[in-house]
mmCIF file of N, CA and C in Angstrom:
data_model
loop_
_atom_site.group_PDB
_atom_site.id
_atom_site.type_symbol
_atom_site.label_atom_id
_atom_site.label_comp_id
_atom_site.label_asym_id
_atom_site.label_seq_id
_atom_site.Cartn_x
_atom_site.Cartn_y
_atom_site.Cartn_z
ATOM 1 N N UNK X 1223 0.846 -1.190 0.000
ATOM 2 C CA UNK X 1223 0.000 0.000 0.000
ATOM 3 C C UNK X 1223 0.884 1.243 0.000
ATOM 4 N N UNK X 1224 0.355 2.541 -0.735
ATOM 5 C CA UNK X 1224 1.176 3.448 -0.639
ATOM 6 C C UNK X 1224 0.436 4.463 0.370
ATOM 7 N N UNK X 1225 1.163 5.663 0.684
ATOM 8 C CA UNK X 1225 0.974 6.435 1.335
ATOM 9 C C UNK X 1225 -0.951 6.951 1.355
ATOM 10 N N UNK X 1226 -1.128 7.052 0.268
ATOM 11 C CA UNK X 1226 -2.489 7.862 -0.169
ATOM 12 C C UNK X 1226 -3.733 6.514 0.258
ATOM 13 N N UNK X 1227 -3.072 5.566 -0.494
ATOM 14 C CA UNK X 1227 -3.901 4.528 0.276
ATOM 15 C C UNK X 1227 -4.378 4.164 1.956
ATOM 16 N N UNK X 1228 -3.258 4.716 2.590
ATOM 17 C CA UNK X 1228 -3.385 4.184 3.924
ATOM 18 C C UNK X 1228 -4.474 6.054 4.407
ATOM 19 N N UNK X 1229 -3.845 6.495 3.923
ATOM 20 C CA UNK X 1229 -4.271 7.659 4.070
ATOM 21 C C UNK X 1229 -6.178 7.903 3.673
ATOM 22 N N UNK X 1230 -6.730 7.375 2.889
ATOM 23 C CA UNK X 1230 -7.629 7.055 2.145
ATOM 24 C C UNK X 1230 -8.486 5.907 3.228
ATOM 25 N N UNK X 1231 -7.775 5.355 3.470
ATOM 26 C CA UNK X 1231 -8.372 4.109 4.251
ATOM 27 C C UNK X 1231 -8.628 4.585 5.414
ATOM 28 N N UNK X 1232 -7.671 4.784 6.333
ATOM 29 C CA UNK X 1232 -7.969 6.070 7.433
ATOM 30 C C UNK X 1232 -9.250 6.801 7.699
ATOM 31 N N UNK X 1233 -9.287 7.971 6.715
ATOM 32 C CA UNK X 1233 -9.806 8.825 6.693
ATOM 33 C C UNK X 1233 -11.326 8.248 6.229
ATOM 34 N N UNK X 1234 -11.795 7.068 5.892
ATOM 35 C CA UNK X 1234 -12.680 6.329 5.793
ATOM 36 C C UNK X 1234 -13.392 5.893 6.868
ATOM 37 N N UNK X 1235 -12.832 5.930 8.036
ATOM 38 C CA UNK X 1235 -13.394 5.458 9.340
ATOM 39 C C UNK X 1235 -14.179 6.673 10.120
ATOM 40 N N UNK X 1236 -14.842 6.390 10.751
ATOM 41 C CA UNK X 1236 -15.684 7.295 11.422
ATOM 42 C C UNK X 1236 -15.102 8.181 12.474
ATOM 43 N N UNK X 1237 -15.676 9.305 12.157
ATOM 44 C CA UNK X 1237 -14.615 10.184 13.254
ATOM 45 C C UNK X 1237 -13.379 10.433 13.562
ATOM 46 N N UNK X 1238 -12.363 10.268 12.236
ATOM 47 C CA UNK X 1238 -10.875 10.180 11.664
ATOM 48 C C UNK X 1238 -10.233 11.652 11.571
ATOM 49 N N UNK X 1239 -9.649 11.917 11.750
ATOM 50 C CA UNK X 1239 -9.301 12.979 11.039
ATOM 51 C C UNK X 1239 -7.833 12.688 10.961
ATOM 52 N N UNK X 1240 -7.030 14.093 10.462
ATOM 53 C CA UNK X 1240 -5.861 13.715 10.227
ATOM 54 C C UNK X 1240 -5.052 15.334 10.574
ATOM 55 N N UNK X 1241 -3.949 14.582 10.887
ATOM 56 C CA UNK X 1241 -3.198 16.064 11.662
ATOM 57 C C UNK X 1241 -1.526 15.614 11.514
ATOM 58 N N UNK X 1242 -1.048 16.991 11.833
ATOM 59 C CA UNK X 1242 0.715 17.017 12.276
ATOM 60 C C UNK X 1242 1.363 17.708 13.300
ATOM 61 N N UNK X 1243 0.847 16.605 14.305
ATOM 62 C CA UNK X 1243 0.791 17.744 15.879
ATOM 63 C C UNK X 1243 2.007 18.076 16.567
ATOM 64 N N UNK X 1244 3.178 16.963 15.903
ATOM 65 C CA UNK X 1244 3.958 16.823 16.458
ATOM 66 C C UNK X 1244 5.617 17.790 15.399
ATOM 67 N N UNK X 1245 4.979 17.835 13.989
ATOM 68 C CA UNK X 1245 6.526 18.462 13.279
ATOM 69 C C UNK X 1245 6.001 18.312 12.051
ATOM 70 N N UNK X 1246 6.087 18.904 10.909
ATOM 71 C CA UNK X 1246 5.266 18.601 9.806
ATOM 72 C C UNK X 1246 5.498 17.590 8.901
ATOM 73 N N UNK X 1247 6.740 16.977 9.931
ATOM 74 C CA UNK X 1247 6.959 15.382 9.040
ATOM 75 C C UNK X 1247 5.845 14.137 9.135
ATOM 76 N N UNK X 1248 5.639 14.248 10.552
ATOM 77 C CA UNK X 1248 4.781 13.094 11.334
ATOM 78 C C UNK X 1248 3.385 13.239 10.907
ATOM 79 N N UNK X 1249 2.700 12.845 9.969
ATOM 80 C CA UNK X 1249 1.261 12.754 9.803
ATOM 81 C C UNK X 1249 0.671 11.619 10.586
ATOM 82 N N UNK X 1250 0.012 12.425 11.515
ATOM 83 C CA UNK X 1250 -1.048 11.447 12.521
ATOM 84 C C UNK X 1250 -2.658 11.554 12.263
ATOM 85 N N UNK X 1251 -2.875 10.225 12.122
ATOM 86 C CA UNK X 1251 -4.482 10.002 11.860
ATOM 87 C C UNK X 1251 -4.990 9.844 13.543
ATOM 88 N N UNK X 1252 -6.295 10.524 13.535
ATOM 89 C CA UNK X 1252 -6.587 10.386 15.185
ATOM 90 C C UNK X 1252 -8.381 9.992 14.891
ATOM 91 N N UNK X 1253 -8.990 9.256 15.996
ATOM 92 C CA UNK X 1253 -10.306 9.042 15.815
ATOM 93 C C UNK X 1253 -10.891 10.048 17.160
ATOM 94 N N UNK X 1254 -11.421 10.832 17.355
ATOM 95 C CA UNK X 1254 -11.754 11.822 18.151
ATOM 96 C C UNK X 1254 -11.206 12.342 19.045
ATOM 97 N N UNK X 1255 -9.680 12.545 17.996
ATOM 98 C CA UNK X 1255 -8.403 13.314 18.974
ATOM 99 C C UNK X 1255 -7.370 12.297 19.627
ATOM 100 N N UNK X 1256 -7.805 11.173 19.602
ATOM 101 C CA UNK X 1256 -6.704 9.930 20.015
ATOM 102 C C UNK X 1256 -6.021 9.243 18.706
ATOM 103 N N UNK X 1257 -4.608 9.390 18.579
ATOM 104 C CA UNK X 1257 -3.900 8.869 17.483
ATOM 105 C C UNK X 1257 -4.305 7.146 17.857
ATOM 106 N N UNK X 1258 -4.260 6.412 16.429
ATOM 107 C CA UNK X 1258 -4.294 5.048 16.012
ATOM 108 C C UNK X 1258 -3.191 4.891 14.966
ATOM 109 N N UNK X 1259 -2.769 6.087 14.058
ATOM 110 C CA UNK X 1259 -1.927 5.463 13.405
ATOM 111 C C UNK X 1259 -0.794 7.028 13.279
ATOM 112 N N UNK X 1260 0.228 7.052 12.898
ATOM 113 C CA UNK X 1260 1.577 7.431 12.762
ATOM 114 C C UNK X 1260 2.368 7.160 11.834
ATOM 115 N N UNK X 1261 2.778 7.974 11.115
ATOM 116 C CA UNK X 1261 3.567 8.026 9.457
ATOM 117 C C UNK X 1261 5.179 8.936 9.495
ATOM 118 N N UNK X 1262 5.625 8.452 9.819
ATOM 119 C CA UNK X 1262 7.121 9.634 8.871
ATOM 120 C C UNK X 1262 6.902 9.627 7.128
ATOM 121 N N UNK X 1263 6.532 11.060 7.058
ATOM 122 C CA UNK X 1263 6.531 11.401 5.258
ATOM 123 C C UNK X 1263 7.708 11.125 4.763
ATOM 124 N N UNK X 1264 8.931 11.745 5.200
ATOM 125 C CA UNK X 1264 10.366 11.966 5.071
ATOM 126 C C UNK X 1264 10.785 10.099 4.870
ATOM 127 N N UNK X 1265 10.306 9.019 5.845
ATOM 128 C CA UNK X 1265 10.688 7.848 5.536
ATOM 129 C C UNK X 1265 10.175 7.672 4.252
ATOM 130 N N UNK X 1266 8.893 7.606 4.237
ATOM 131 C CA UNK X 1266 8.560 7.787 2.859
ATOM 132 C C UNK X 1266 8.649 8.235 1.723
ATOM 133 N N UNK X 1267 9.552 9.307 1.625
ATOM 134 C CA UNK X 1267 10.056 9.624 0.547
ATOM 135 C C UNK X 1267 11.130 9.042 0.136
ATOM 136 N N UNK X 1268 11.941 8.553 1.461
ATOM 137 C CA UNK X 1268 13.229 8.236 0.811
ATOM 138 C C UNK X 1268 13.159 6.475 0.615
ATOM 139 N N UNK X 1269 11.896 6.226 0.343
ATOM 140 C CA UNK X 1269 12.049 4.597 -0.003
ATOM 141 C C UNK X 1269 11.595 4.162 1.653
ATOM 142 N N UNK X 1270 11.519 4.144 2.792
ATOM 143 C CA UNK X 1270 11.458 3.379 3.939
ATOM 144 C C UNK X 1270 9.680 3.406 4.436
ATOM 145 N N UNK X 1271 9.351 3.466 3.805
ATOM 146 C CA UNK X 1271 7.536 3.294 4.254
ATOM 147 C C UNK X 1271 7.369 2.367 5.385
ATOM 148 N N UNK X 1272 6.933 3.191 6.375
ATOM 149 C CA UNK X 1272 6.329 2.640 7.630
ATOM 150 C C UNK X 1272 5.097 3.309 8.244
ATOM 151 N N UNK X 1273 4.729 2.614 9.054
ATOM 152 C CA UNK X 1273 3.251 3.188 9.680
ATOM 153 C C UNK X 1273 3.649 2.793 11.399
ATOM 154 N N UNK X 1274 3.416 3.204 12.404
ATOM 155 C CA UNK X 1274 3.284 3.029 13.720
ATOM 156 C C UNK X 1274 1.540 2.749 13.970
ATOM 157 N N UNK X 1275 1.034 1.849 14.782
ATOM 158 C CA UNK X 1275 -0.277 1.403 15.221
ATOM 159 C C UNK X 1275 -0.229 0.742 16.228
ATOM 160 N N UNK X 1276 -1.188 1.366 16.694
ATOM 161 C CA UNK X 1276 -1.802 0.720 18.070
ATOM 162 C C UNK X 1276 -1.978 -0.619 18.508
ATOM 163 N N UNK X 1277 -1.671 -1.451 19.269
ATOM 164 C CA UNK X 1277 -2.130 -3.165 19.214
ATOM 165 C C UNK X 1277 -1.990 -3.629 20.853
ATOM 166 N N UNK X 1278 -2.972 -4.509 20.906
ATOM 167 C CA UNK X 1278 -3.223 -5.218 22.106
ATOM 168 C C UNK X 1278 -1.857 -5.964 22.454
ATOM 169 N N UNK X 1279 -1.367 -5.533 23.306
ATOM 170 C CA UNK X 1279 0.207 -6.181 23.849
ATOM 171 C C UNK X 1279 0.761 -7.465 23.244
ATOM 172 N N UNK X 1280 -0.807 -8.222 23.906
ATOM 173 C CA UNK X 1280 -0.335 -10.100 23.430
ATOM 174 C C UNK X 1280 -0.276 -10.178 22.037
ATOM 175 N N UNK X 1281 -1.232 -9.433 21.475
ATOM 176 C CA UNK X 1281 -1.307 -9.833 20.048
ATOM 177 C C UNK X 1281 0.126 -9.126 19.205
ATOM 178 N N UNK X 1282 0.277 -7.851 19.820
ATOM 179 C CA UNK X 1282 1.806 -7.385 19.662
ATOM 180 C C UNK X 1282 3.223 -8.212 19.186
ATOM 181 N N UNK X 1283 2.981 -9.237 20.538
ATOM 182 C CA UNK X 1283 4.052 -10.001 20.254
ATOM 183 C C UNK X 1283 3.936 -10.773 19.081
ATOM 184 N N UNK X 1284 2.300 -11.460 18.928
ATOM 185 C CA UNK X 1284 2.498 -12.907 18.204
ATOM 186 C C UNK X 1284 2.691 -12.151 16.899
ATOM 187 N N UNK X 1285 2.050 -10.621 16.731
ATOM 188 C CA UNK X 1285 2.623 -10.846 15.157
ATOM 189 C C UNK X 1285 4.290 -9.923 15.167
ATOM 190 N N UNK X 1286 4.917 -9.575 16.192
ATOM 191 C CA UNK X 1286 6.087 -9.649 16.152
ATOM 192 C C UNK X 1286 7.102 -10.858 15.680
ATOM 193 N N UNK X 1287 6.433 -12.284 16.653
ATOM 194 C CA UNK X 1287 6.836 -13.681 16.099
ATOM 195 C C UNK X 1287 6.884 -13.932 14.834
ATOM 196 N N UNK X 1288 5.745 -13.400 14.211
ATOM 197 C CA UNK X 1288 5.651 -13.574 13.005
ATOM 198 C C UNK X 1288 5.850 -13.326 11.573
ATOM 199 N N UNK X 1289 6.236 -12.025 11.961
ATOM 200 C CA UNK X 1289 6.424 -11.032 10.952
ATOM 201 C C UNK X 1289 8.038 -10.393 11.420
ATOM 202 N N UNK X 1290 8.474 -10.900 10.093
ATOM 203 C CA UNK X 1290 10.232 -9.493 10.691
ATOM 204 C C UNK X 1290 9.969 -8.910 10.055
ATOM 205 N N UNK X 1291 8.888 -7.654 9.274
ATOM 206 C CA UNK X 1291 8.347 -6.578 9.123
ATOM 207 C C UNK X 1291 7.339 -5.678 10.587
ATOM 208 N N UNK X 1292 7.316 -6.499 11.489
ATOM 209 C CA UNK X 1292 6.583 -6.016 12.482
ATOM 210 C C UNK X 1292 7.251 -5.577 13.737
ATOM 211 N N UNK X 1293 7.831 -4.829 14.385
ATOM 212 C CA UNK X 1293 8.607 -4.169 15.621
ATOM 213 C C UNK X 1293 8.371 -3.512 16.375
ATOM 214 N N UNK X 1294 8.901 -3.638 17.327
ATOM 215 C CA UNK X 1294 8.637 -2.787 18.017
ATOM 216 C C UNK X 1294 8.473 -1.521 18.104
ATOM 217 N N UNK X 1295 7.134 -0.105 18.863
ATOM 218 C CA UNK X 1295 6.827 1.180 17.656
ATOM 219 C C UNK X 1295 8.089 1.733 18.037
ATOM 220 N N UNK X 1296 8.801 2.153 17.005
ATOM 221 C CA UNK X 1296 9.553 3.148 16.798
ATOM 222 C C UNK X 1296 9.241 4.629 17.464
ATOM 223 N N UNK X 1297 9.652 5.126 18.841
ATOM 224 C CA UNK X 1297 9.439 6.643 18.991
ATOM 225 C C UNK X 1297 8.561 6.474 20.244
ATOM 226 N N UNK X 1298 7.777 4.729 19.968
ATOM 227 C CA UNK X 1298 6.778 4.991 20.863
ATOM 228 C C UNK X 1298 6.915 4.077 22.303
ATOM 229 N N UNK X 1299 5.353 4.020 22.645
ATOM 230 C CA UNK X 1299 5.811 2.489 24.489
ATOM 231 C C UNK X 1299 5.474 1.388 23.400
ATOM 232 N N UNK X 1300 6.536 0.772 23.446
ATOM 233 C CA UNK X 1300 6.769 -0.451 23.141
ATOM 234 C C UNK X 1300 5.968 -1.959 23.487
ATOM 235 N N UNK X 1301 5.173 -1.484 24.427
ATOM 236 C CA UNK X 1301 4.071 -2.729 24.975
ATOM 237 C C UNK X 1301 2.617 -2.107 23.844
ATOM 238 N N UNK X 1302 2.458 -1.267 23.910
ATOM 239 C CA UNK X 1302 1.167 -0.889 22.567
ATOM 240 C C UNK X 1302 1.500 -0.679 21.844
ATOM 241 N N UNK X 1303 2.422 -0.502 21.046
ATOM 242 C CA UNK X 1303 2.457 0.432 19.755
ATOM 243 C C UNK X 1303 4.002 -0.781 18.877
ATOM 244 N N UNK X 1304 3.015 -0.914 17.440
ATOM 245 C CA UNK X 1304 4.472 -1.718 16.511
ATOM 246 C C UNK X 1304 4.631 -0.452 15.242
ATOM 247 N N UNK X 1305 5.527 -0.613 15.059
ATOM 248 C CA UNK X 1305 6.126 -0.086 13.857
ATOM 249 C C UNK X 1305 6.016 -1.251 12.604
ATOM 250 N N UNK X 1306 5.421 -1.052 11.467
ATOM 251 C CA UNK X 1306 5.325 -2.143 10.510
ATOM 252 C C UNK X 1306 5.885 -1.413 8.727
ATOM 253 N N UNK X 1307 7.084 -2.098 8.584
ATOM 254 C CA UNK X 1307 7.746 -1.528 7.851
ATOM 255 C C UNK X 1307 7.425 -1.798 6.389
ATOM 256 N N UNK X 1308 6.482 -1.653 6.064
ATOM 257 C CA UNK X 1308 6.112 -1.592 4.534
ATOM 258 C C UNK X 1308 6.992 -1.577 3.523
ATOM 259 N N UNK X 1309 7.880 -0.507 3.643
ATOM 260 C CA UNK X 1309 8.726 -0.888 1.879
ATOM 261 C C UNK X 1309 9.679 -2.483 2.195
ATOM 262 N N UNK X 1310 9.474 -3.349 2.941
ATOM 263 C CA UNK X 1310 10.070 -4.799 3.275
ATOM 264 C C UNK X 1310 8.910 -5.517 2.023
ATOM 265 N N UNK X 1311 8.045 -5.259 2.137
ATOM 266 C CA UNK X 1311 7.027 -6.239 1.188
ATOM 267 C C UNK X 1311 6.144 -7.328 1.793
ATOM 268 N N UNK X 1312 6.674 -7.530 3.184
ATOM 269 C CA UNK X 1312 6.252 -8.816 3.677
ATOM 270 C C UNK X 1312 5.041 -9.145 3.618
ATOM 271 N N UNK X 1313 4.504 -7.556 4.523
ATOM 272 C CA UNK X 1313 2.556 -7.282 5.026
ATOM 273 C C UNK X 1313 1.858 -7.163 3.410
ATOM 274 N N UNK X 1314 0.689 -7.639 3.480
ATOM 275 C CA UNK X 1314 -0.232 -7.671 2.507
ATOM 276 C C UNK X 1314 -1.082 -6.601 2.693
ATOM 277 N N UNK X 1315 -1.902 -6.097 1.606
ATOM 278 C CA UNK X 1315 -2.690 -5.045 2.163
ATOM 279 C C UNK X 1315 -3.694 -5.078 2.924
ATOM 280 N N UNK X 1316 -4.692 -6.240 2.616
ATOM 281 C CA UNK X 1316 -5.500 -7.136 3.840
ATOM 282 C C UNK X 1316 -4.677 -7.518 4.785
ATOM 283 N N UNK X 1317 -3.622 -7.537 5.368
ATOM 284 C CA UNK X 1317 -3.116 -7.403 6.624
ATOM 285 C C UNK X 1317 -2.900 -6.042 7.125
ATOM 286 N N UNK X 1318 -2.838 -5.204 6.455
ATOM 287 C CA UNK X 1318 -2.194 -4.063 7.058
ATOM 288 C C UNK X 1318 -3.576 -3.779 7.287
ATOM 289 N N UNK X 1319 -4.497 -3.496 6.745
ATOM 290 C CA UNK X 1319 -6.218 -2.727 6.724
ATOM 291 C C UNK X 1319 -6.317 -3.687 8.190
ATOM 292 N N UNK X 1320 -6.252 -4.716 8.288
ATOM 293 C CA UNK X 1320 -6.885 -5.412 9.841
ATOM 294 C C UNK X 1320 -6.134 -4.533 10.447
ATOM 295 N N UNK X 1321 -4.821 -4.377 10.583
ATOM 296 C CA UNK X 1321 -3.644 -3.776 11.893
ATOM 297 C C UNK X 1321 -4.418 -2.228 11.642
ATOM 298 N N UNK X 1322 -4.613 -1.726 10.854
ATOM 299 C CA UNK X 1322 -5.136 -0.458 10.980
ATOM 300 C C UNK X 1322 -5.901 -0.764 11.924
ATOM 301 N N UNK X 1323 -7.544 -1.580 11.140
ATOM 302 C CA UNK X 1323 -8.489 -1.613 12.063
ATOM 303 C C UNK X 1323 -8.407 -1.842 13.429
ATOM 304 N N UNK X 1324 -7.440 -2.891 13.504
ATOM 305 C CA UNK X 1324 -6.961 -3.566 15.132
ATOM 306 C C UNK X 1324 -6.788 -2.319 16.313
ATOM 307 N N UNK X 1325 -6.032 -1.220 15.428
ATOM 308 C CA UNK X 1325 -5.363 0.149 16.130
ATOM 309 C C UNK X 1325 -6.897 0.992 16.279
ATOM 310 N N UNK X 1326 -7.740 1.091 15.240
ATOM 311 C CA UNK X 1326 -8.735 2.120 15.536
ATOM 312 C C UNK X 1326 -9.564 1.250 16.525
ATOM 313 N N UNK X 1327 -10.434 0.611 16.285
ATOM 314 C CA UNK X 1327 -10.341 -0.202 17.524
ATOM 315 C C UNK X 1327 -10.179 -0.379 19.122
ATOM 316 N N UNK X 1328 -8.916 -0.424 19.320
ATOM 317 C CA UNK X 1328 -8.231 -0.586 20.494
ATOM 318 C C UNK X 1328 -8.382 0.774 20.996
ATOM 319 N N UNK X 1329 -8.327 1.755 20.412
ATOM 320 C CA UNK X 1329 -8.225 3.050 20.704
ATOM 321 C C UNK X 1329 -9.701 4.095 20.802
ATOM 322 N N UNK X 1330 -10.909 3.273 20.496
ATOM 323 C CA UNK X 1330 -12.100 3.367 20.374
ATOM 324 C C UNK X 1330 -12.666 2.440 21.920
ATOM 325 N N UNK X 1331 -11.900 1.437 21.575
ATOM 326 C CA UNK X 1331 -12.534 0.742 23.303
ATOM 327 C C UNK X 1331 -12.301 1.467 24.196
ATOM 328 N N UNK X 1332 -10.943 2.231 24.618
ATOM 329 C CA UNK X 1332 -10.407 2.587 25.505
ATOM 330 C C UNK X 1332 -11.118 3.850 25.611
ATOM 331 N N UNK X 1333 -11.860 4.551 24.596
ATOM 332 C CA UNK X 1333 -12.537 5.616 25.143
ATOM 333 C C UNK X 1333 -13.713 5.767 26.493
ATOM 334 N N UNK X 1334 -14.142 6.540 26.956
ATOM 335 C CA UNK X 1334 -15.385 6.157 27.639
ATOM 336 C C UNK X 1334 -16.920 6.264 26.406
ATOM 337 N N UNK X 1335 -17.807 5.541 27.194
ATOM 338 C CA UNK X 1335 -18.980 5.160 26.875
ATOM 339 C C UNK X 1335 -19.345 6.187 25.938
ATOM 340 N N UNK X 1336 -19.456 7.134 26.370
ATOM 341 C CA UNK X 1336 -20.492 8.498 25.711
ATOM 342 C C UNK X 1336 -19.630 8.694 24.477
ATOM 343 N N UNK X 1337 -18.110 8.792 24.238
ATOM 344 C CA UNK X 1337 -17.544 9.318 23.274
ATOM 345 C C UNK X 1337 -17.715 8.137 22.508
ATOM 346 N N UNK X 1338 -17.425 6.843 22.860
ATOM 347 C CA UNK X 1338 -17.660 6.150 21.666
ATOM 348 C C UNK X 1338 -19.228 5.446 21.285
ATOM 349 N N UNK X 1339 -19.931 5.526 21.888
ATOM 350 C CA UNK X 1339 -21.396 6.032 21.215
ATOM 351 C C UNK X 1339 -21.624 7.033 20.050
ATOM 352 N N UNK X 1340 -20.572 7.985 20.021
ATOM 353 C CA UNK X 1340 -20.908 9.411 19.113
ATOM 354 C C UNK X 1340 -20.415 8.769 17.399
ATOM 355 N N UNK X 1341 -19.751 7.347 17.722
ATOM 356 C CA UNK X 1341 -18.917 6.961 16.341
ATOM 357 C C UNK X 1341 -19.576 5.231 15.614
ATOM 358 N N UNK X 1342 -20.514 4.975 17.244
ATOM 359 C CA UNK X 1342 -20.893 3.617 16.503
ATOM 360 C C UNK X 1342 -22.323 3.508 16.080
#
């Protein structure tokens, strides 16, 4: 998947938006102000496409086991967050769209009741 795609896919989910809160390299997708996913443009330009996402610890690991495209997040806490390095080839795009979803998700449970009522 390329940039516009993930970007596209994102911005497809309910209550998405998209921001650069942190430097105008870092494009962060957020679902009602809580990031799920994380981009370096700059990796991306120079050939290194990656995404940072949110994930349930255990499941963290197993597709760490599984994947040597999948790591630990780069930048981020390392018990939630993988870094999944796309220009490797490994991830499929139906894998990456679940790990998206997995991240919006996880980050949608953790809200309270009332806010995530406003998205389902």
């Amino acid at each position: 998947m390329n940039i516009e795609q993930i970007r596209t896919y994102c911005l497809s989910k309910k209550g998405t938006t998209e921001d650069f809160p942190f430097d105008a390299d870092t494009l962060v997708f957020k679902v009602l102000g809580k990031m799920f996913v994380l981009a370096s443009l700059k990796w991306w330009e120079r050939g290194e496409a990656a995404i940072n996402l949110k994930a349930d610890p255990e499941y963290s690991e197993e597709l760490r086991a599984e994947y040597n495209s999948i790591c630990p997040g780069y930048h981020m806490s390392k018990k939630h967050w993988n870094t999944l390095y796309l220009h490797e080839g490994e991830l499929q795009p139906k894998l990456i769209k679940a790990l998206i979803d997995h991240s919006y998700n996880m980050v949608v449970k953790g809200m309270p009741k009332k806010l995530r009522d406003t998205i389902l």
